[in-house]
Short mmCIF file of C-alpha atoms and ligand atoms in Angstrom, two decimals:
data_model
loop_
_atom_site.label_atom_id
_atom_site.label_comp_id
_atom_site.label_asym_id
_atom_site.label_seq_id
_atom_site.Cartn_x
_atom_site.Cartn_y
_atom_site.Cartn_z
CA UNK A 1 -0.37 -0.25 -0.25
CA UNK A 2 1.46 3.34 -0.93
CA UNK A 3 1.78 6.27 1.43
CA UNK A 4 -1.07 8.04 0.21
CA UNK A 5 -3.36 4.99 0.72
CA UNK A 6 -2.24 4.81 4.00
CA UNK A 7 -2.68 8.48 5.05
CA UNK A 8 -6.31 7.85 3.70
CA UNK A 9 -6.75 5.04 5.77
CA UNK A 10 -5.63 6.96 8.75
CA UNK A 11 -7.89 10.14 7.71
CA UNK A 12 -10.82 8.04 7.46
CA UNK A 13 -10.07 6.30 11.03
CA UNK A 14 -9.95 9.61 12.67
CA UNK A 15 -13.29 10.65 10.76
CA UNK A 16 -15.04 7.95 12.55
CA UNK A 17 -13.98 8.41 15.86
CA UNK A 18 -14.21 12.62 15.62
CA UNK A 19 -16.24 13.79 18.55
CA UNK A 20 -17.15 16.78 16.35
CA UNK A 21 -18.37 14.92 13.35
CA UNK A 22 -21.78 15.94 13.73
CA UNK A 23 -21.34 19.41 13.55
CA UNK A 24 -20.49 18.86 9.73
CA UNK A 25 -24.42 18.38 8.86
CA UNK A 26 -24.99 21.51 10.65
CA UNK A 27 -23.22 23.72 7.74
CA UNK A 28 -24.08 24.08 4.12
CA UNK A 29 -21.58 22.57 2.13
CA UNK A 30 -21.34 22.07 -1.66
CA UNK A 31 -21.32 18.84 -3.03
CA UNK A 32 -17.71 17.66 -4.07
CA UNK A 33 -16.29 20.78 -3.09
CA UNK A 34 -13.45 21.19 -0.30
CA UNK A 35 -14.24 24.35 1.48
CA UNK A 36 -10.48 25.41 2.86
CA UNK A 37 -11.09 29.38 3.28
CA UNK A 38 -12.99 29.79 6.56
CA UNK A 39 -10.31 31.86 7.86
CA UNK A 40 -11.54 34.18 5.05
CA UNK A 41 -15.34 33.82 5.31
CA UNK A 42 -16.83 30.84 7.18
CA UNK A 43 -19.72 29.19 5.74
CA UNK A 44 -23.36 29.30 6.48
CA UNK A 45 -24.99 27.10 9.16
CA UNK A 46 -28.41 26.11 9.58
CA UNK A 47 -28.34 27.51 12.84
CA UNK A 48 -27.41 31.07 11.62
CA UNK A 49 -29.66 30.97 8.88
CA UNK A 50 -32.66 30.04 11.19
CA UNK A 51 -31.53 33.28 13.28
CA UNK A 52 -31.69 35.82 10.52
CA UNK A 53 -35.38 34.04 9.68
CA UNK A 54 -36.02 34.53 13.23
CA UNK A 55 -35.04 37.97 13.54
CA UNK A 56 -37.10 38.74 10.08
CA UNK A 57 -40.20 37.25 11.71
CA UNK A 58 -39.74 39.53 14.82
CA UNK A 59 -39.68 42.60 12.46
CA UNK A 60 -42.66 41.30 10.62
CA UNK A 61 -44.43 40.67 13.72
CA UNK A 62 -43.54 43.08 16.16
CA UNK A 63 -42.40 46.48 14.19
CA UNK A 64 -41.01 48.65 16.46
CA UNK A 65 -41.99 46.80 19.24
CA UNK A 66 -38.99 44.34 18.59
CA UNK A 67 -36.36 46.42 19.86
CA UNK A 68 -38.19 45.82 23.76
CA UNK A 69 -40.55 42.83 22.59
CA UNK A 70 -40.58 39.42 21.35
CA UNK A 71 -38.07 36.53 22.05
CA UNK A 72 -34.76 38.35 21.73
CA UNK A 73 -35.43 42.29 21.91
CA UNK A 74 -32.84 43.98 19.81
CA UNK A 75 -31.95 46.78 22.43
CA UNK A 76 -29.96 44.18 24.44
CA UNK A 77 -28.92 41.81 21.49
CA UNK A 78 -25.34 43.35 21.16
CA UNK A 79 -24.77 42.53 25.16
CA UNK A 80 -26.47 39.13 25.03
CA UNK A 81 -24.23 38.27 22.16
CA UNK A 82 -21.28 39.40 24.11
CA UNK A 83 -21.67 37.22 26.61
CA UNK A 84 -22.19 34.54 24.53
CA UNK A 85 -18.55 35.30 23.06
CA UNK A 86 -17.03 35.89 26.24
CA UNK A 87 -15.97 32.14 26.80
CA UNK A 88 -14.26 32.23 23.32
CA UNK A 89 -11.48 35.12 24.30
CA UNK A 90 -11.75 33.96 28.03
CA UNK A 91 -13.42 36.81 29.45
CA UNK A 92 -16.32 37.64 31.84
CA UNK A 93 -19.81 38.37 29.96
CA UNK A 94 -19.73 42.14 30.78
CA UNK A 95 -16.15 42.68 29.13
CA UNK A 96 -17.49 41.84 25.90
CA UNK A 97 -19.79 43.31 23.48
CA UNK A 98 -20.52 42.46 19.96
CA UNK A 99 -20.46 45.62 17.72
CA UNK A 100 -19.15 47.32 14.88
CA UNK A 101 -16.30 45.70 12.71
CA UNK A 102 -12.54 45.23 13.15
CA UNK A 103 -11.43 48.61 11.80
CA UNK A 104 -14.06 50.51 13.54
CA UNK A 105 -13.60 48.75 16.90
CA UNK A 106 -9.90 49.44 16.70
CA UNK A 107 -10.48 53.22 15.98
CA UNK A 108 -12.95 53.19 19.13
CA UNK A 109 -9.98 51.58 21.16
CA UNK A 110 -7.50 53.85 19.77
CA UNK A 111 -9.55 56.71 20.57
CA UNK A 112 -9.89 55.77 24.51
CA UNK A 113 -6.82 54.00 24.96
CA UNK A 114 -3.90 55.80 22.66
CA UNK A 115 -2.98 58.73 25.19
CA UNK A 116 0.62 60.13 24.00
CA UNK A 117 2.09 61.43 27.16
CA UNK A 118 5.48 62.99 27.91
CA UNK A 119 8.06 60.81 26.35
CA UNK A 120 5.49 57.88 26.24
CA UNK A 121 3.96 58.54 22.30
CA UNK A 122 4.63 55.78 20.26
CA UNK A 123 2.48 53.00 19.02
CA UNK A 124 4.43 49.56 18.87
CA UNK A 125 3.08 47.21 15.86
CA UNK A 126 4.97 44.92 13.81
CA UNK A 127 5.32 44.84 9.74
CA UNK A 128 3.12 42.07 9.31
CA UNK A 129 0.04 43.25 10.18
CA UNK A 130 -3.00 43.70 8.07
CA UNK A 131 -3.08 46.79 6.32
CA UNK A 132 -6.54 48.27 8.08
CA UNK A 133 -5.00 48.11 11.49
CA UNK A 134 -1.84 49.83 10.15
CA UNK A 135 -4.03 52.90 8.91
CA UNK A 136 -6.30 53.09 11.87
CA UNK A 137 -3.14 53.51 13.95
CA UNK A 138 -1.49 55.92 11.66
CA UNK A 139 -4.74 58.17 11.52
CA UNK A 140 -4.94 58.40 15.40
CA UNK A 141 -0.98 59.14 15.23
CA UNK A 142 -2.18 62.04 13.15
CA UNK A 143 -5.08 63.20 15.02
CA UNK A 144 -2.73 63.71 18.22
CA UNK A 145 -0.68 66.05 15.49
CA UNK A 146 2.04 63.70 15.54
CA UNK A 147 4.25 62.07 12.48
CA UNK A 148 3.15 58.13 11.82
CA UNK A 149 6.74 57.35 10.11
CA UNK A 150 8.23 58.59 13.83
CA UNK A 151 5.56 57.08 16.18
CA UNK A 152 4.45 53.91 14.82
CA UNK A 153 7.02 51.41 15.24
CA UNK A 154 7.08 48.25 13.15
CA UNK A 155 8.90 45.20 14.63
CA UNK A 156 10.59 43.72 11.71
CA UNK A 157 10.28 39.79 10.91
CA UNK A 158 13.74 37.95 10.21
CA UNK A 159 12.29 35.56 7.76
CA UNK A 160 9.15 37.57 6.32
CA UNK A 161 6.72 35.23 7.56
CA UNK A 162 6.97 35.45 11.97
CA UNK A 163 7.86 37.39 14.43
CA UNK A 164 10.03 36.62 17.38
CA UNK A 165 8.64 37.57 20.84
CA UNK A 166 12.03 38.38 22.10
CA UNK A 167 12.21 41.10 19.56
CA UNK A 168 8.91 42.56 20.29
CA UNK A 169 9.43 42.88 24.08
CA UNK A 170 12.91 44.54 23.48
CA UNK A 171 10.96 47.31 21.26
CA UNK A 172 8.73 47.88 24.41
CA UNK A 173 10.75 51.27 25.77
CA UNK A 174 9.76 53.97 27.59
CA UNK A 175 8.89 55.90 24.64
CA UNK A 176 5.94 53.48 23.66
CA UNK A 177 2.51 54.10 25.02
CA UNK A 178 0.54 51.23 23.24
CA UNK A 179 1.19 47.74 21.93
CA UNK A 180 -1.33 46.74 19.07
CA UNK A 181 -0.34 43.21 17.44
CA UNK A 182 -2.55 40.46 15.79
CA UNK A 183 -2.89 37.03 18.28
CA UNK A 184 -2.50 34.86 14.86
CA UNK A 185 -0.86 36.61 11.94
CA UNK A 186 -2.91 36.50 9.05
CA UNK A 187 -0.65 35.47 6.46
CA UNK A 188 1.64 32.73 8.32
CA UNK A 189 -0.83 31.86 10.62
CA UNK A 190 2.06 32.39 13.79
CA UNK A 191 -0.04 32.32 16.76
CA UNK A 192 2.09 34.69 19.23
CA UNK A 193 2.70 34.16 22.63
CA UNK A 194 0.15 36.46 23.96
CA UNK A 195 0.17 35.83 27.69
CA UNK A 196 4.27 36.38 27.54
CA UNK A 197 3.74 39.76 25.60
CA UNK A 198 0.65 40.88 27.47
CA UNK A 199 2.48 40.51 30.74
CA UNK A 200 5.94 41.78 29.13
CA UNK A 201 3.83 45.02 28.37
CA UNK A 202 2.30 45.17 31.72
CA UNK A 203 5.32 45.17 33.62
CA UNK A 204 6.60 48.11 31.91
CA UNK A 205 3.58 50.19 32.22
CA UNK A 206 2.45 50.08 28.53
CA UNK A 207 -0.97 49.19 27.10
CA UNK A 208 -1.65 46.57 24.90
CA UNK A 209 -4.66 45.61 22.56
CA UNK A 210 -4.99 42.31 20.49
CA UNK A 211 -6.58 41.77 17.36
CA UNK A 212 -8.24 38.10 17.32
CA UNK A 213 -9.67 38.00 13.80
CA UNK A 214 -7.84 35.40 13.13
CA UNK A 215 -7.84 33.52 16.46
CA UNK A 216 -11.21 33.81 17.85
CA UNK A 217 -13.22 30.69 16.88
CA UNK A 218 -9.62 28.76 16.06
CA UNK A 219 -7.70 29.11 19.33
CA UNK A 220 -8.71 29.57 23.17
CA UNK A 221 -7.73 32.95 24.77
CA UNK A 222 -7.67 34.25 28.59
CA UNK A 223 -7.73 37.86 28.34
CA UNK A 224 -9.33 38.50 31.41
CA UNK A 225 -6.74 36.56 33.26
CA UNK A 226 -3.60 37.77 31.10
CA UNK A 227 -4.68 41.39 31.96
CA UNK A 228 -4.83 42.48 28.20
CA UNK A 229 -6.20 46.27 28.06
CA UNK A 230 -8.51 45.57 25.17
CA UNK A 231 -9.05 43.20 22.31
CA UNK A 232 -11.25 43.53 18.84
CA UNK A 233 -11.87 41.15 16.16
CA UNK A 234 -14.65 40.39 13.43
CA UNK A 235 -16.86 37.56 13.54
CA UNK A 236 -17.08 36.18 9.90
CA UNK A 237 -14.03 34.24 9.77
CA UNK A 238 -13.68 31.29 12.25
CA UNK A 239 -17.11 32.30 13.63
CA UNK A 240 -19.14 31.83 10.36
CA UNK A 241 -21.28 34.86 11.17
CA UNK A 242 -21.30 35.98 7.60
CA UNK A 243 -20.05 38.60 4.70
CA UNK A 244 -20.04 41.91 6.88
CA UNK A 245 -21.31 40.51 9.94
CA UNK A 246 -20.81 42.52 13.23
CA UNK A 247 -17.64 42.00 15.09
CA UNK A 248 -16.79 42.23 18.87
CA UNK A 249 -14.83 44.14 21.46
CA UNK A 250 -13.14 43.14 24.75
CA UNK A 251 -12.24 45.80 27.54
CA UNK A 252 -10.62 44.70 30.54
CA UNK A 253 -12.94 45.55 33.56
CA UNK A 254 -10.38 47.43 35.15
CA UNK A 255 -11.02 50.04 32.62
CA UNK A 256 -15.11 49.95 33.04
CA UNK A 257 -16.39 53.38 34.05
CA UNK A 258 -14.03 55.12 31.49
CA UNK A 259 -15.35 57.33 28.93
CA UNK A 260 -15.20 55.71 25.68
CA UNK A 261 -12.87 57.80 23.10
CA UNK A 262 -16.22 57.79 20.53
CA UNK A 263 -19.16 58.32 22.45
CA UNK A 264 -22.36 57.19 20.78
CA UNK A 265 -26.15 56.83 22.47
CA UNK A 266 -25.91 53.03 22.27
CA UNK A 267 -22.73 53.39 24.50
CA UNK A 268 -25.15 54.81 27.33
CA UNK A 269 -26.06 52.99 30.37
CA UNK A 270 -29.39 51.08 29.03
CA UNK A 271 -31.52 52.50 31.96
CA UNK A 272 -30.88 56.15 30.87
CA UNK A 273 -30.33 55.92 27.14
CA UNK A 274 -33.94 56.97 26.19
CA UNK A 275 -34.10 59.79 28.71
CA UNK A 276 -32.58 61.30 25.65
CA UNK A 277 -30.25 63.78 27.96
CA UNK A 278 -27.59 66.04 26.74
CA UNK A 279 -25.07 64.51 29.48
CA UNK A 280 -23.58 61.51 28.20
CA UNK A 281 -23.47 58.12 31.03
CA UNK A 282 -21.67 55.64 29.67
CA UNK A 283 -22.74 51.79 30.49
CA UNK A 284 -20.79 50.34 33.24
CA UNK A 285 -19.22 47.50 31.35
CA UNK A 286 -17.79 47.04 27.65
CA UNK A 287 -21.38 47.86 26.19
CA UNK A 288 -19.92 51.41 26.93
CA UNK A 289 -17.95 51.36 23.56
CA UNK A 290 -20.65 50.93 21.34
CA UNK A 291 -21.40 53.71 19.03
CA UNK A 292 -24.68 53.70 17.30
CA UNK A 293 -28.00 51.48 16.77
CA UNK A 294 -26.66 47.92 16.57
CA UNK A 295 -27.24 46.05 12.96
CA UNK A 296 -29.61 43.70 13.95
CA UNK A 297 -29.91 41.83 10.83
CA UNK A 298 -26.15 41.47 10.82
CA UNK A 299 -26.19 40.39 14.34
CA UNK A 300 -28.15 37.62 13.87
CA UNK A 301 -26.29 34.81 12.47
CA UNK A 302 -24.14 34.97 15.22
CA UNK A 303 -26.29 33.98 17.61
CA UNK A 304 -27.28 30.77 15.76
CA UNK A 305 -23.17 30.45 15.20
CA UNK A 306 -22.23 30.70 18.96
CA UNK A 307 -24.78 28.22 19.89
CA UNK A 308 -22.72 25.80 17.91
CA UNK A 309 -19.63 26.69 19.40
CA UNK A 310 -20.97 26.45 22.85
CA UNK A 311 -22.01 22.79 22.12
CA UNK A 312 -18.75 21.97 20.39
CA UNK A 313 -16.41 23.36 22.95
CA UNK A 314 -13.40 25.52 22.42
CA UNK A 315 -11.03 22.91 23.60
CA UNK A 316 -12.08 20.19 21.40
CA UNK A 317 -12.31 22.83 18.44
CA UNK A 318 -8.66 23.57 19.11
CA UNK A 319 -7.94 19.83 19.33
CA UNK A 320 -9.08 18.88 16.12
CA UNK A 321 -7.75 22.10 14.27
CA UNK A 322 -4.33 21.27 15.39
CA UNK A 323 -4.68 17.79 14.21
CA UNK A 324 -6.11 18.87 10.77
CA UNK A 325 -3.19 21.35 10.22
CA UNK A 326 -0.84 18.78 11.28
CA UNK A 327 -2.28 16.30 9.07
CA UNK A 328 -2.06 18.89 6.26
CA UNK A 329 1.54 19.41 6.79
CA UNK A 330 2.50 15.94 7.04
CA UNK A 331 0.78 15.24 3.66
CA UNK A 332 2.47 18.10 1.87
CA UNK A 333 5.74 17.25 3.31
CA UNK A 334 5.21 13.57 2.08
CA UNK A 335 3.18 14.38 -1.10
CA UNK A 336 4.40 17.17 -2.44
CA UNK A 337 8.06 16.92 -1.56
CA UNK A 338 10.27 18.47 -4.37
CA UNK A 339 7.28 20.62 -6.02
CA UNK A 340 8.58 23.77 -4.70
CA UNK A 341 6.11 24.53 -1.78
CA UNK A 342 7.99 25.40 1.41
CA UNK A 343 5.21 25.68 4.58
CA UNK A 344 5.79 29.02 6.12
CA UNK A 345 3.84 28.97 9.45
CA UNK A 346 5.48 27.71 12.77
CA UNK A 347 5.35 23.82 13.01
CA UNK A 348 5.03 24.01 16.79
CA UNK A 349 1.50 23.40 17.78
CA UNK A 350 1.76 26.19 20.42
CA UNK A 351 2.91 28.67 17.76
CA UNK A 352 0.56 27.88 15.33
CA UNK A 353 -3.48 29.28 14.36
CA UNK A 354 -6.16 27.50 12.55
CA UNK A 355 -4.37 27.50 9.09
CA UNK A 356 -1.42 26.47 7.07
CA UNK A 357 0.36 28.66 4.76
CA UNK A 358 2.32 27.57 1.89
CA UNK A 359 4.66 29.59 -0.20
CA UNK A 360 5.31 28.95 -3.96
CA UNK A 361 6.43 30.97 -6.61
CA UNK A 362 3.40 29.91 -8.83
CA UNK A 363 0.84 30.78 -5.55
CA UNK A 364 -1.52 32.97 -7.47
CA UNK A 365 -2.05 30.21 -10.46
CA UNK A 366 -2.00 27.31 -7.90
CA UNK A 367 -4.94 28.98 -6.14
CA UNK A 368 -6.71 29.34 -9.18
CA UNK A 369 -6.25 25.87 -10.35
CA UNK A 370 -7.46 24.56 -7.00
CA UNK A 371 -10.76 26.51 -7.32
CA UNK A 372 -10.92 25.15 -10.77
CA UNK A 373 -10.77 21.61 -9.11
CA UNK A 374 -13.03 22.56 -6.50
CA UNK A 375 -10.90 22.92 -3.39
CA UNK A 376 -11.27 26.45 -2.26
CA UNK A 377 -7.89 28.08 -0.52
CA UNK A 378 -7.21 31.90 -0.64
CA UNK A 379 -4.17 33.37 -1.91
CA UNK A 380 -2.37 36.25 0.13
CA UNK A 381 0.16 38.25 -1.90
CA UNK A 382 2.95 37.96 -3.16
CA UNK A 383 3.21 34.26 -2.92
CA UNK A 384 1.31 32.55 0.13
CA UNK A 385 -1.70 29.94 -0.29
CA UNK A 386 -3.45 29.66 2.93
CA UNK A 387 -5.26 26.33 3.35
CA UNK A 388 -7.65 26.52 6.85
CA UNK A 389 -9.19 23.29 7.47
CA UNK A 390 -12.17 24.20 9.95
CA UNK A 391 -12.62 22.08 12.81
CA UNK A 392 -16.83 22.55 12.81
CA UNK A 393 -17.09 21.48 9.12
CA UNK A 394 -14.02 19.78 7.30
CA UNK A 395 -12.82 16.28 7.88
CA UNK A 396 -9.70 14.81 7.69
CA UNK A 397 -10.64 13.07 4.55
CA UNK A 398 -11.28 16.56 3.35
CA UNK A 399 -7.49 17.45 3.96
CA UNK A 400 -6.53 14.22 2.21
CA UNK A 401 -8.55 14.87 -0.89
CA UNK A 402 -7.10 18.47 -1.32
CA UNK A 403 -3.91 17.27 -1.28
CA UNK A 404 -4.43 14.85 -3.73
CA UNK A 405 -5.96 17.03 -5.84
CA UNK A 406 -3.31 19.51 -5.51
CA UNK A 407 -0.60 17.01 -6.29
CA UNK A 408 -2.27 16.27 -9.71
CA UNK A 409 -2.49 19.79 -10.31
CA UNK A 410 1.22 20.15 -9.36
CA UNK A 411 2.26 16.94 -11.57
CA UNK A 412 0.29 17.89 -14.76
CA UNK A 413 1.59 21.50 -14.18
CA UNK A 414 -2.41 22.33 -14.54
CA UNK A 415 -1.98 25.46 -13.10
CA UNK A 416 -0.26 26.84 -16.26
CA UNK A 417 -3.79 27.26 -17.79
CA UNK A 418 -4.35 29.92 -15.72
CA UNK A 419 -3.17 33.90 -15.84
CA UNK A 420 -0.76 34.69 -13.08
CA UNK A 421 -3.02 37.62 -12.08
CA UNK A 422 -5.19 37.62 -9.04
CA UNK A 423 -9.20 38.18 -9.28
CA UNK A 424 -10.31 41.38 -7.17
CA UNK A 425 -10.91 38.76 -4.76
CA UNK A 426 -8.57 36.08 -4.79
C1 PLP B 1 -9.93 40.27 8.51
C2 PLP B 1 -9.00 41.19 9.00
C3 PLP B 1 -9.25 42.79 9.23
C4 PLP B 1 -10.93 43.15 8.11
O1 PLP B 1 -11.21 44.34 9.20
P1 PLP B 1 -12.50 44.67 8.94
O2 PLP B 1 -13.09 45.72 9.62
O3 PLP B 1 -13.50 43.67 9.26
O4 PLP B 1 -12.83 44.74 7.37
C5 PLP B 1 -8.70 43.64 9.56
N1 PLP B 1 -7.26 42.79 10.03
C6 PLP B 1 -7.18 41.78 10.39
C7 PLP B 1 -5.90 41.58 11.05
C8 PLP B 1 -7.80 40.90 9.97
O5 PLP B 1 -7.50 39.41 9.78
#
């Protein structure tokens, strides 16, 4: 029996004993297709769909009274979904609220927590971060009348893919007012040591905030215990809340009562919001950091999706996710050897998020060819194919089959049929 056949048997055996296998039926999967792009846009689940219809039904039935009546009043929906999200980030219910989007929430948190004072004027970030986060940081530096080229420090990467925690800590000097980092880097999938970095920042009197876009729903967190000042994320990647779905934020309880940098009436103490006073009374919890009326229809899918996470349990999800990506790396190494791929995510379980990042000179065309063969990856410029087998809806056999198709594409040079250009989205 060839290695590939043995690996298939192993995948089938793992699928049979997988405690999460029943969740696959909760999602809409396309027959014949292997979806490995759940770190960009998670798939629709039946529960999420049900909640959208539920919400439309409430609107139809209750009209304006849906804000305070019906089964799930919209007035407090963001707080309820925040409480449901809290276990995924290791927070108390009142420290989390479902609101805004990644970038908007980062703006809110920078407006609140970036306070250049004396010689502490700089924001410490990294050279591998997502552009939107960088733009937000640059704009707040400018709003303080400072120059981003001087006040935004970006820790560089030695290998172009990963960051060294030691180097980040060395950069936490007494000129730094705030650190903003991603828990999992969006390209390489490196998981930073959040606990260590948070402790190091706090020991130096520096505030620290975390972008959890690529870690929430893939990796467990303990934000309250670690003492992170704030965190923010989108819910449409591993949390499957749909395109443009509402995001979330965490503010540590030691900061509750603080006036948000960007105030709006939905950040009010709920008891007095409808007094319509011109004096702002912020909510006593993370709810204070909301701005305007919640996007109720875009919040609805999150509720259904979070139910699935509660049933599955974050620890089991992480365990399966690690096993899926470990298996994927084993297949890449054994089946795609000599075909020009380099695995650029860290190998170590403790340093790996939910996806595998493969560098290849022909990455764009390979991504196109994979799609043509029913495997949905994503491409990140200039040369990375990201493959994210998701614990709730992918099987071990999916991983095996994806590599089998990729191997054929490479051996037959099928990718040469495609243009070396990325589409608007890919
Ligand atoms: C996905 C992602 C974003 C997206 O921001 P939006 O405001 O939701 O468009 C931002 N930052 C990181 C690190 C991401 O991974």
